[in-house]
Coordinates of C-alpha atoms in Angstrom, one line a residue:
Chain A
M14 CA 103.7 117.4 129.1
T15 CA 105.7 116.7 132.3
T16 CA 107.8 113.6 132.9
G17 CA 105.5 112.7 135.9
L18 CA 102.4 112.8 133.7
L19 CA 104.2 110.7 131.1
I20 CA 105.1 108.1 133.7
V21 CA 101.6 107.9 135.0
Q22 CA 100.2 107.5 131.5
I23 CA 102.7 104.8 130.7
L24 CA 101.6 102.9 133.8
N25 CA 98.0 103.3 132.8
G26 CA 98.9 102.0 129.3
L27 CA 100.6 99.0 130.8
Q28 CA 97.7 98.3 133.1
F29 CA 95.3 98.5 130.2
G30 CA 97.5 96.3 128.1
I31 CA 97.7 93.7 130.8
L32 CA 93.9 93.6 131.0
L33 CA 93.7 93.2 127.2
F34 CA 96.3 90.4 127.4
L35 CA 94.2 88.4 129.9
V36 CA 91.2 88.6 127.6
A37 CA 93.1 88.1 124.3
A38 CA 95.1 85.1 125.7
G39 CA 92.0 83.0 126.1
L40 CA 90.5 84.1 122.8
T41 CA 93.6 83.3 120.9
L42 CA 94.1 79.9 122.6
V43 CA 90.6 78.8 121.8
F44 CA 91.0 79.9 118.3
G45 CA 94.5 78.5 117.9
V46 CA 93.7 75.1 119.2
M47 CA 90.1 74.5 117.9
D48 CA 89.9 77.0 115.0
F49 CA 86.8 78.4 116.9
I50 CA 85.7 82.0 116.8
N51 CA 84.2 82.8 120.1
L52 CA 82.6 86.3 120.0
A53 CA 81.0 85.5 123.4
H54 CA 84.5 85.8 125.0
G55 CA 83.7 89.5 125.6
V56 CA 80.5 88.8 127.5
Q57 CA 82.5 86.3 129.7
Y58 CA 84.7 89.2 130.7
M59 CA 81.6 91.3 131.4
L60 CA 80.1 88.4 133.4
G61 CA 83.3 88.2 135.5
A62 CA 82.8 91.9 136.4
Y63 CA 79.1 91.4 137.3
L64 CA 79.8 88.3 139.4
A65 CA 82.5 90.3 141.2
V66 CA 80.0 93.0 142.0
T67 CA 77.6 90.5 143.5
F68 CA 80.0 88.3 145.4
V69 CA 82.1 91.2 146.8
A70 CA 78.9 92.8 148.1
L71 CA 77.6 89.4 149.4
T72 CA 80.8 88.4 151.2
G73 CA 82.0 91.8 152.1
S74 CA 85.5 90.7 151.2
F75 CA 87.2 91.5 148.0
V76 CA 89.5 88.5 147.8
L77 CA 86.7 86.0 148.7
G78 CA 84.3 87.7 146.3
L79 CA 87.0 87.5 143.6
V80 CA 87.6 83.8 144.1
L81 CA 83.8 83.0 144.1
A82 CA 83.3 85.2 141.0
L83 CA 86.0 83.3 139.2
A84 CA 84.5 79.9 140.2
A85 CA 81.1 81.0 139.1
A86 CA 82.4 82.4 135.8
L87 CA 84.2 79.1 135.2
V88 CA 81.0 77.1 135.9
F89 CA 79.0 79.3 133.6
G90 CA 81.6 79.1 130.9
L91 CA 81.6 75.3 131.0
A92 CA 77.8 75.2 130.9
L93 CA 78.0 77.3 127.7
E94 CA 80.5 75.0 126.3
F95 CA 78.3 72.0 127.0
L96 CA 75.1 73.7 125.7
V97 CA 76.3 75.7 122.7
F98 CA 80.0 75.7 121.7
R99 CA 80.3 71.9 121.7
H100 CA 77.9 71.7 118.8
L101 CA 79.8 74.3 116.8
Y102 CA 83.3 72.9 116.5
E103 CA 82.7 71.1 113.3
R104 CA 80.7 74.0 111.7
D105 CA 82.2 76.7 109.6
H106 CA 83.3 80.1 110.9
L107 CA 80.1 81.8 109.8
D108 CA 78.0 79.5 112.0
Q109 CA 80.3 80.1 114.9
V110 CA 80.2 83.8 114.5
L111 CA 76.4 83.9 114.3
A112 CA 75.7 81.5 117.2
T113 CA 78.1 83.3 119.5
F114 CA 76.6 86.6 118.3
G115 CA 73.3 85.3 119.5
L116 CA 74.9 84.6 122.8
I117 CA 76.1 88.2 123.1
L118 CA 72.5 89.5 122.5
L119 CA 71.2 87.1 125.1
L120 CA 73.8 87.8 127.8
N121 CA 73.9 91.6 127.3
Q122 CA 70.2 91.6 127.8
G123 CA 70.4 89.0 130.5
V124 CA 72.6 91.1 132.7
K125 CA 70.2 94.0 132.2
I126 CA 67.4 91.9 133.4
V127 CA 69.3 90.5 136.4
W128 CA 71.4 93.5 137.5
G129 CA 69.6 96.4 135.8
A130 CA 70.8 98.8 133.1
A131 CA 72.5 101.3 135.4
P132 CA 76.3 101.1 135.8
L133 CA 77.4 99.4 139.0
S134 CA 80.7 99.6 140.8
V135 CA 82.8 97.5 143.2
P136 CA 84.4 99.2 146.2
L137 CA 88.2 99.1 146.2
P138 CA 89.5 96.6 148.7
A139 CA 90.6 98.4 151.9
F140 CA 94.1 97.1 151.9
L141 CA 94.7 98.4 148.3
T142 CA 93.2 101.9 148.7
G143 CA 95.5 104.8 148.7
N144 CA 98.4 105.8 146.5
V145 CA 102.0 105.2 146.0
A146 CA 104.3 108.2 145.7
L147 CA 106.4 107.7 142.6
M148 CA 108.3 110.9 143.0
D149 CA 107.7 114.4 144.3
G150 CA 104.0 115.1 144.0
I151 CA 103.3 112.2 141.6
L152 CA 100.9 109.6 143.1
Y153 CA 99.7 106.4 141.5
P154 CA 96.8 104.4 142.9
T155 CA 97.9 101.2 144.8
Y156 CA 95.1 99.2 143.3
R157 CA 96.4 99.8 139.8
F158 CA 99.8 98.6 140.8
A159 CA 98.2 95.5 142.2
L160 CA 96.4 95.0 139.0
I161 CA 99.6 95.3 136.9
G162 CA 101.3 92.9 139.4
S163 CA 98.6 90.3 139.4
G164 CA 98.2 90.5 135.7
L165 CA 101.9 89.9 135.2
A166 CA 101.7 87.0 137.7
V167 CA 98.9 85.4 135.9
G168 CA 100.8 86.0 132.6
A169 CA 103.9 84.3 134.1
L170 CA 101.8 81.4 135.3
L171 CA 100.2 81.0 131.9
W172 CA 103.7 81.1 130.3
F173 CA 104.8 78.4 132.8
I174 CA 101.8 76.2 132.0
V175 CA 102.1 76.6 128.3
E176 CA 105.9 76.3 128.0
K177 CA 106.8 73.9 130.8
T178 CA 104.0 71.5 131.4
R179 CA 102.7 68.5 129.5
T180 CA 99.3 70.1 129.0
G181 CA 101.0 73.2 127.7
M182 CA 103.0 71.1 125.3
L183 CA 99.8 69.6 123.9
L184 CA 98.3 73.1 123.7
R185 CA 101.2 74.4 121.7
A186 CA 101.1 71.3 119.5
G187 CA 97.3 71.7 119.1
A188 CA 97.7 75.3 118.1
S189 CA 100.2 74.4 115.4
N190 CA 98.5 71.4 114.1
A191 CA 95.3 70.1 115.8
P192 CA 94.6 67.2 113.4
M193 CA 98.0 65.8 114.0
V194 CA 97.8 66.0 117.8
S195 CA 94.4 64.3 117.5
A196 CA 95.8 61.6 115.3
L197 CA 98.6 60.9 117.9
G198 CA 95.9 59.8 120.3
V199 CA 95.3 62.9 122.3
D200 CA 91.7 63.5 123.3
I201 CA 91.3 66.8 121.5
R202 CA 87.8 67.4 123.0
K203 CA 89.1 67.1 126.5
L204 CA 92.1 69.3 125.5
F205 CA 89.6 71.9 124.3
M206 CA 87.6 71.8 127.5
I207 CA 90.8 72.6 129.4
V208 CA 91.6 75.4 126.9
F209 CA 88.1 76.7 127.1
A210 CA 88.0 76.6 130.9
F211 CA 91.4 78.5 130.9
G212 CA 90.1 81.1 128.5
T213 CA 86.9 81.7 130.5
M214 CA 88.9 82.0 133.7
L215 CA 91.3 84.5 132.2
A216 CA 88.5 86.7 130.8
G217 CA 86.5 86.4 134.0
F218 CA 89.6 87.3 136.0
A219 CA 90.2 90.4 133.8
G220 CA 86.6 91.5 134.2
A221 CA 86.6 91.0 138.0
M222 CA 89.9 92.8 138.4
A223 CA 88.7 95.7 136.2
A224 CA 85.4 96.0 138.1
P225 CA 86.7 98.4 140.9
I226 CA 88.2 100.8 138.4
L227 CA 85.7 100.7 135.6
S228 CA 81.9 101.1 135.6
V229 CA 80.3 97.7 135.3
E230 CA 77.6 97.9 132.7
P231 CA 75.9 95.9 130.0
G232 CA 77.9 95.9 126.7
M233 CA 81.2 96.5 128.5
G234 CA 82.5 93.2 127.1
D235 CA 81.9 94.2 123.5
T236 CA 84.4 97.0 123.5
V237 CA 87.0 94.8 125.1
L238 CA 86.3 92.0 122.6
I239 CA 87.0 94.1 119.6
L240 CA 90.2 95.4 121.2
A241 CA 91.2 91.8 122.0
F242 CA 90.6 90.9 118.3
V243 CA 92.9 93.8 117.3
V244 CA 95.5 92.4 119.8
I245 CA 95.5 88.9 118.5
V246 CA 95.5 90.0 114.9
I247 CA 98.5 92.2 115.5
G248 CA 100.2 89.6 117.6
G249 CA 99.6 86.7 115.2
I250 CA 96.5 84.5 115.6
G251 CA 97.0 81.6 118.0
S252 CA 100.2 83.0 119.5
I253 CA 100.3 83.7 123.2
R254 CA 103.7 85.5 123.0
G255 CA 102.3 87.6 120.2
A256 CA 99.2 88.4 122.2
F257 CA 101.3 89.6 125.1
V258 CA 103.5 91.9 123.1
A259 CA 100.6 93.2 121.0
A260 CA 98.4 93.8 124.1
L261 CA 101.2 95.9 125.7
I262 CA 101.7 97.8 122.4
V263 CA 97.9 98.4 122.0
G264 CA 97.5 99.4 125.6
L265 CA 100.3 101.9 125.5
V266 CA 99.5 103.3 122.0
D267 CA 95.8 103.8 122.9
T268 CA 96.4 105.4 126.3
L269 CA 99.3 107.6 125.2
G270 CA 97.4 108.6 122.1
R271 CA 94.4 109.6 124.1
S272 CA 96.4 111.7 126.5
F273 CA 99.0 113.3 124.3
M274 CA 97.5 113.5 120.8
N275 CA 95.9 116.9 121.5
D276 CA 99.2 118.4 122.7
L277 CA 101.0 116.9 119.7
L278 CA 98.6 118.2 117.2
R279 CA 98.5 121.7 118.8
L280 CA 102.1 122.1 117.8
F281 CA 100.9 122.6 114.2
M282 CA 97.2 123.5 114.3
S283 CA 94.8 125.6 116.2
A284 CA 93.4 124.4 119.6
P285 CA 89.8 123.6 118.5
S286 CA 90.8 121.8 115.4
A287 CA 93.5 119.9 117.3
R288 CA 90.8 118.9 119.8
A289 CA 88.5 117.6 117.1
T290 CA 91.2 115.8 115.0
G291 CA 92.8 114.5 118.2
A292 CA 89.6 112.9 119.4
A293 CA 89.0 111.1 116.1
L294 CA 92.6 110.2 115.5
S295 CA 93.2 108.8 119.0
S296 CA 90.2 106.5 118.9
M297 CA 91.3 105.3 115.5
L298 CA 95.0 105.0 116.3
I299 CA 95.1 101.3 117.2
Y300 CA 93.1 100.4 114.1
L301 CA 95.5 102.4 112.0
L302 CA 98.3 100.5 113.8
M303 CA 96.7 97.2 113.0
A304 CA 96.2 98.2 109.3
V305 CA 99.9 99.1 109.1
V306 CA 101.1 95.9 110.8
L307 CA 99.0 93.7 108.6
F308 CA 100.0 95.6 105.5
V309 CA 103.7 94.8 106.3
R310 CA 103.1 91.4 108.0
P311 CA 99.8 89.8 107.2
E312 CA 100.5 87.0 109.6
G313 CA 101.0 89.3 112.6
L314 CA 104.1 90.2 114.6
L315 CA 104.8 86.8 116.2
P316 CA 102.8 84.2 114.3
A317 CA 102.1 80.9 116.0
R318 CA 102.1 78.6 113.0
G319 CA 105.4 77.6 111.4
R320 CA 107.4 78.9 114.3
T321 CA 111.0 79.5 113.3
Chain B
M8 CA 85.9 60.3 89.5
S9 CA 83.9 61.9 92.4
S10 CA 83.9 65.3 90.7
A11 CA 82.4 63.7 87.6
T12 CA 79.5 62.3 89.6
T13 CA 78.9 65.6 91.4
T14 CA 78.7 67.4 88.0
A15 CA 76.2 64.8 86.7
E16 CA 74.1 65.3 89.8
V17 CA 74.2 69.0 89.5
T18 CA 73.0 68.9 85.9
S19 CA 70.2 66.5 86.7
V20 CA 68.7 68.7 89.4
A21 CA 69.5 72.0 87.5
P22 CA 66.2 72.5 85.6
P23 CA 63.7 72.7 88.6
R24 CA 66.3 74.8 90.5
E25 CA 66.6 77.1 87.6
R26 CA 62.9 77.5 87.5
A27 CA 62.8 78.2 91.3
K28 CA 65.5 80.8 90.8
V29 CA 63.3 82.8 88.5
L30 CA 59.9 81.9 90.0
L31 CA 60.6 82.7 93.6
P32 CA 62.2 86.2 93.1
A33 CA 59.4 87.0 90.6
I34 CA 56.7 86.2 93.2
L35 CA 58.7 88.0 95.9
F36 CA 58.9 91.2 93.9
L37 CA 55.3 91.0 92.8
L38 CA 54.2 90.7 96.4
L39 CA 56.4 93.6 97.4
A40 CA 55.0 95.7 94.6
L41 CA 51.4 95.0 95.7
A42 CA 52.2 95.5 99.4
P43 CA 51.0 99.2 99.6
L44 CA 47.5 97.9 98.5
A45 CA 47.3 96.0 101.7
V46 CA 47.4 99.3 103.6
S47 CA 44.5 100.7 101.6
L48 CA 42.7 97.4 102.4
G49 CA 43.1 98.1 106.1
M50 CA 46.6 97.1 107.2
P51 CA 47.9 99.7 109.7
A52 CA 49.9 102.4 108.0
G53 CA 52.9 101.9 110.3
W54 CA 53.2 98.5 108.5
L55 CA 54.3 100.2 105.3
A56 CA 57.0 102.1 107.1
L57 CA 58.3 98.9 108.6
L58 CA 58.3 97.2 105.2
T59 CA 60.2 100.2 103.7
R60 CA 62.8 99.8 106.4
A61 CA 63.0 96.1 105.6
L62 CA 63.6 96.8 101.9
I63 CA 66.3 99.3 102.8
F64 CA 68.1 96.7 104.8
A65 CA 67.4 94.2 102.1
I66 CA 69.6 96.3 99.8
A67 CA 72.4 96.1 102.3
A68 CA 71.9 92.4 102.9
L69 CA 71.8 91.7 99.2
S70 CA 75.1 93.6 98.7
L71 CA 76.6 91.6 101.6
D72 CA 75.5 88.3 100.0
L73 CA 77.6 89.2 96.9
I74 CA 80.8 88.9 98.9
L75 CA 79.7 86.6 101.7
G76 CA 77.5 84.2 99.9
V77 CA 78.9 84.2 96.4
G78 CA 82.5 85.2 97.2
G79 CA 82.7 83.2 100.5
L80 CA 84.3 86.2 102.3
V81 CA 82.7 86.8 105.8
S82 CA 82.9 90.6 106.1
F83 CA 82.0 91.7 109.6
G84 CA 82.3 95.4 108.9
H85 CA 79.6 95.8 106.3
A86 CA 77.6 98.3 108.4
A87 CA 80.5 100.7 107.9
F88 CA 79.4 101.2 104.2
L89 CA 75.8 101.6 105.3
G90 CA 76.9 104.2 107.8
I91 CA 79.1 106.1 105.3
G92 CA 76.1 106.3 103.0
A93 CA 73.9 107.5 105.8
Y94 CA 76.4 110.1 107.0
V95 CA 77.2 111.5 103.6
T96 CA 73.5 111.9 103.1
G97 CA 73.0 113.5 106.5
I98 CA 76.0 115.8 106.3
M99 CA 75.1 117.0 102.7
I100 CA 71.4 117.6 103.6
T101 CA 72.5 119.6 106.7
E102 CA 74.8 121.6 104.5
G103 CA 71.9 122.4 102.2
R104 CA 72.7 120.0 99.3
S105 CA 69.7 117.7 99.4
E106 CA 69.6 116.8 95.7
A107 CA 69.9 113.0 95.3
L108 CA 71.7 113.3 92.0
V109 CA 74.4 115.2 93.9
I110 CA 74.4 113.0 97.1
L111 CA 74.4 109.6 95.4
P112 CA 77.6 110.1 93.3
V113 CA 79.4 111.3 96.5
I114 CA 78.2 108.3 98.4
L115 CA 79.3 105.9 95.6
V116 CA 82.7 107.5 95.3
T117 CA 83.3 107.6 99.0
C118 CA 82.2 103.9 99.5
A119 CA 84.3 102.8 96.5
L120 CA 87.4 104.6 97.9
F121 CA 86.9 103.2 101.4
G122 CA 86.2 99.7 99.9
A123 CA 89.2 99.8 97.7
I124 CA 91.6 100.9 100.5
T125 CA 90.3 98.7 103.3
G126 CA 89.6 95.8 100.9
A127 CA 93.2 95.9 99.6
I128 CA 94.4 95.5 103.1
C129 CA 91.7 93.0 104.3
L130 CA 92.2 90.7 101.3
R131 CA 95.8 90.2 102.1
T132 CA 94.5 87.9 104.9
R133 CA 92.0 85.1 104.7
G134 CA 89.6 83.2 106.9
V135 CA 89.3 84.4 110.5
A136 CA 91.8 87.2 110.1
F137 CA 89.6 88.6 107.3
I138 CA 86.6 88.5 109.6
M139 CA 88.4 90.3 112.3
I140 CA 90.1 92.9 110.1
T141 CA 86.8 93.9 108.5
L142 CA 85.4 94.1 112.0
A143 CA 88.2 96.4 113.0
F144 CA 87.8 98.7 110.0
G145 CA 84.1 98.9 110.8
Q146 CA 85.0 100.0 114.3
M147 CA 87.3 102.6 112.9
V148 CA 84.5 104.3 110.9
Y149 CA 82.3 104.0 114.0
F150 CA 84.8 105.9 116.1
L151 CA 85.3 108.5 113.3
A152 CA 81.5 109.1 113.3
Q153 CA 81.6 109.5 117.1
A154 CA 84.3 112.1 116.8
L155 CA 82.4 114.2 114.2
S156 CA 81.3 116.7 116.8
A157 CA 80.2 119.2 114.2
Y158 CA 77.6 116.6 113.1
G159 CA 76.2 115.5 116.4
G160 CA 79.1 113.2 117.5
D161 CA 77.9 110.5 119.7
D162 CA 74.3 111.8 119.8
G163 CA 73.8 111.6 116.1
L164 CA 72.5 114.0 113.6
T165 CA 68.8 114.9 113.0
L166 CA 67.7 115.7 109.5
Y167 CA 65.1 118.4 109.1
E168 CA 64.4 117.6 105.5
K169 CA 64.5 114.7 103.1
S170 CA 66.5 114.4 99.9
T171 CA 65.0 115.7 96.7
L172 CA 65.2 114.1 93.2
L173 CA 65.6 116.6 90.3
G174 CA 63.8 119.1 92.5
F175 CA 60.8 116.9 93.2
K176 CA 60.1 115.3 96.5
P177 CA 59.5 111.6 95.9
F178 CA 60.4 110.7 99.4
A179 CA 57.8 112.9 101.0
S180 CA 54.9 110.5 100.6
R181 CA 55.1 107.2 102.3
T182 CA 53.9 105.2 99.3
S183 CA 56.2 106.9 96.7
F184 CA 59.1 106.5 99.1
Y185 CA 58.3 102.8 99.4
Y186 CA 58.3 102.5 95.6
S187 CA 61.5 104.4 95.3
V188 CA 63.2 102.0 97.6
L189 CA 61.6 99.0 95.9
I190 CA 62.9 100.2 92.5
A191 CA 66.4 100.7 93.9
L192 CA 66.2 97.2 95.4
G193 CA 65.0 95.7 92.1
G194 CA 67.8 97.5 90.2
A195 CA 70.4 96.3 92.8
Y196 CA 69.0 92.7 92.5
L197 CA 69.3 92.7 88.7
L198 CA 72.7 94.1 88.9
V199 CA 74.1 91.6 91.4
R200 CA 72.4 88.8 89.6
G201 CA 73.8 89.8 86.3
L202 CA 77.3 90.0 87.9
V203 CA 76.9 86.6 89.4
A204 CA 75.9 85.1 86.1
S205 CA 78.8 86.7 84.3
R206 CA 82.2 85.3 83.9
F207 CA 83.3 87.6 86.7
G208 CA 80.7 85.9 89.0
R209 CA 81.8 82.5 88.0
V210 CA 85.4 83.3 88.8
L211 CA 84.3 84.7 92.2
R212 CA 82.3 81.6 93.0
A213 CA 85.0 79.3 91.8
A214 CA 87.5 81.2 94.0
R215 CA 85.3 80.5 97.0
E216 CA 85.6 76.7 96.4
N217 CA 89.3 76.6 95.4
P218 CA 91.3 79.9 95.2
T219 CA 94.5 78.1 94.4
R220 CA 93.1 76.3 91.4
V221 CA 91.5 79.5 90.1
S222 CA 94.7 81.5 90.4
V223 CA 96.6 78.7 88.7
T224 CA 94.1 79.0 85.8
G225 CA 95.4 82.5 85.3
F226 CA 92.8 84.6 87.1
D227 CA 93.9 87.3 89.6
V228 CA 91.7 86.1 92.6
T229 CA 92.5 89.0 94.8
R230 CA 91.6 91.5 92.1
V231 CA 88.2 89.8 91.4
R232 CA 87.5 89.7 95.1
L233 CA 88.5 93.4 95.5
V234 CA 86.1 94.4 92.7
A235 CA 83.3 92.4 94.3
Y236 CA 84.1 94.0 97.7
V237 CA 84.0 97.5 96.2
I238 CA 80.7 97.0 94.3
S239 CA 79.2 95.4 97.4
G240 CA 80.3 98.4 99.5
M241 CA 78.8 100.9 97.0
L242 CA 75.4 99.1 97.1
A243 CA 75.5 99.1 100.9
G244 CA 76.2 102.9 100.7
L245 CA 73.0 103.2 98.6
S246 CA 71.0 101.6 101.3
G247 CA 72.5 104.0 103.8
F248 CA 71.2 106.9 101.6
F249 CA 67.6 105.5 101.9
L250 CA 68.1 104.7 105.6
A251 CA 69.0 108.3 106.4
N252 CA 66.0 109.5 104.5
H253 CA 63.8 107.0 106.2
T254 CA 64.7 107.6 109.8
E255 CA 65.6 111.3 109.2
F256 CA 68.4 110.7 111.6
V257 CA 71.9 109.3 111.4
S258 CA 74.0 108.1 114.3
P259 CA 77.2 106.1 114.9
A260 CA 75.0 103.2 116.1
F261 CA 74.2 102.7 112.4
M262 CA 77.7 101.2 111.9
S263 CA 78.3 99.5 115.2
W264 CA 79.7 96.0 114.8
Q265 CA 76.4 94.6 116.2
R266 CA 74.7 96.0 113.1
S267 CA 77.2 94.2 110.9
G268 CA 76.4 91.0 112.8
E269 CA 72.7 91.6 112.1
L270 CA 73.3 92.0 108.4
I271 CA 75.2 88.7 108.4
F272 CA 72.3 87.1 110.2
M273 CA 69.8 88.5 107.7
V274 CA 71.8 86.8 104.8
V275 CA 72.0 83.5 106.7
L276 CA 68.4 83.6 107.8
G277 CA 67.2 84.0 104.2
G278 CA 69.7 81.5 102.7
V279 CA 73.4 82.2 101.8
G280 CA 74.3 82.9 98.2
S281 CA 70.8 82.9 96.7
L282 CA 70.4 86.7 96.5
H283 CA 66.7 86.7 96.8
G284 CA 67.3 84.9 100.1
A285 CA 69.1 88.0 101.5
I286 CA 66.0 90.0 100.6
I287 CA 63.6 87.5 102.3
G288 CA 66.0 87.3 105.3
A289 CA 66.1 91.0 105.8
I290 CA 62.3 91.3 105.7
A291 CA 61.9 88.3 108.1
Y292 CA 64.5 89.7 110.4
L293 CA 62.9 93.2 110.7
I294 CA 59.4 91.8 111.1
A295 CA 60.5 89.4 113.8
E296 CA 62.4 92.3 115.5
D297 CA 59.4 94.5 115.4
A298 CA 57.0 91.8 116.7
L299 CA 59.4 90.8 119.5
S300 CA 60.1 94.4 120.5
H301 CA 56.4 95.0 120.9
L302 CA 56.2 92.0 123.1
T303 CA 58.9 93.0 125.7
E304 CA 61.7 95.5 126.0
H305 CA 64.0 92.6 126.6
W306 CA 63.3 91.2 123.2
R307 CA 67.0 90.6 122.6
A308 CA 67.0 88.0 125.3
I309 CA 64.5 86.0 123.2
F310 CA 66.1 86.9 119.9
G311 CA 69.6 85.8 120.9
P312 CA 68.6 82.2 121.7
L313 CA 66.4 82.1 118.5
I314 CA 69.6 82.9 116.5
I315 CA 71.5 80.2 118.2
L316 CA 68.7 77.6 117.7
F317 CA 68.4 78.7 114.1
V318 CA 72.2 78.2 113.5
L319 CA 72.2 74.9 115.3
F320 CA 69.2 73.3 113.7
T321 CA 68.6 74.6 110.2
R322 CA 70.6 74.6 107.0
G323 CA 70.1 76.7 104.0
G324 CA 67.9 79.4 105.6
I325 CA 64.3 80.2 104.6
V326 CA 65.1 79.7 100.9
G327 CA 66.4 76.3 101.6
M328 CA 63.3 75.4 103.5
L329 CA 61.1 76.7 100.7
R330 CA 63.1 74.6 98.2
K331 CA 62.7 71.5 100.3
L332 CA 58.9 72.1 100.5
G333 CA 58.8 72.7 96.8
S334 CA 60.6 69.5 95.9
R335 CA 58.4 67.5 98.3
H336 CA 55.2 68.7 96.6
G337 CA 56.4 69.1 93.1

């Protein structure tokens, strides 16, 4: 375990955490403001990636493709809101879970029909290929730096909107007490449309940015959705700050666990059993983390309601 | 004032409902008991295998209805119990211990332990957090199964023999396997129904409506829920035992979170909280899945919208519709 490798893995963990934050932020906002469980959030991430595949290939430009993919993801998300979600706000959580589960089945199969079942990829943009030398002999891909940077920029923008603008004020108020905000004369439906558009954009953006470094395939959103759930449960449901902190923790714990668990276990067990235990333990690590956090703090690390 | 009127209404409609509660399950089990006859009358033999699979899932759906329908706790990780049951069966048969009377106690103890530990943590939260935490624990077991490289890992584990019972092989013949599952389902149904009718069940139901009031009355709501959660998990483990014997194969996919979602849908499709509804829902779900998958490989693209339409436009599931039909004609 060299320092160089450790630095590379910490960067990987940060990058993964930032992707998770982009997905979890939308999920937690939608839940916080409208008390709505959107299981289809993961397929919106997947759709962002697929749209990026198509538009980058079509335009031949990464940036243009990304922008078009985002716009298309937004339009699609709003269409879903109009067709399905709108009718579920007043229903109980069970109905929301089921209907959005039906959407997952439809969309996972839908991308298979449209794009085929084989994994696709997006070429790295020319201006972001290559590596950055961190220190002697330690290289880190430029694109991943760009991903970390743009994720942080979007996070900062989100922070600015939520903390400093009027819309953000309403969002925060809505997340703390939606009926009260509605009673004060705010059009809560319109507010939710904005929140929803926001969430869709963030998930789509995360998917599109991840497309060049992950394989784009049906079901890719499901894994991310579950991880995003873990993130918002650890962070405190409805809390953006909580989602940010928890996403970085989960990203780092997961990545570092996967790369160093074997070495750690080999200190006190044989190589084959360390490999077997390590594989099981590292995939379960974040769920264990979540269980511990909830055992100590059932409300999550930085709960949104009743902020003190 | 309003609560007094509701009580009066409930008592006035109670007798026909009570009758339906006995009549419908009785007809259901009678039909199920006669089903193998249909095969001898010319139904294709594959149909009995499909129905067996449906009854196996009916046990799981029934067990889920105890916590979801009666207790009001939306568990999104129920497939984990099913998977534990299937994996214990698969691993023990692979290791040469195929006697059901050895396997079943191990399944029940494992599921009870898993249920007690995860339930104690999950029940510290409520509502959405509960849904998500059960989901996360389900994923944990899923990844654990994937990491079991000695038992197939990601590819799953093929079983080369079925379980025996007291040295006999009741699962070898299709018909006797069917009846074994049906008996288990009948036993599970009577057990859950007895539980629901007992004082324990009344407290569980009351806690769904108003946990604060129930706990003020002096009941330990969390303990009652935990016991229901553990019993429910053990029954789902039992269905895992049959599932492993039926498919002669176990894989991590048995406990993916999509499978948990399907179990929830079975319960809702049949009618939440009515117990026999869960059985009807599981059968309807598996027959629909089978029919659609023969139609096109993209059957999920049809099934997904059907789920959405069902959620948006119906209330009370199949049992609710039957009840409406019954009250219109009777």
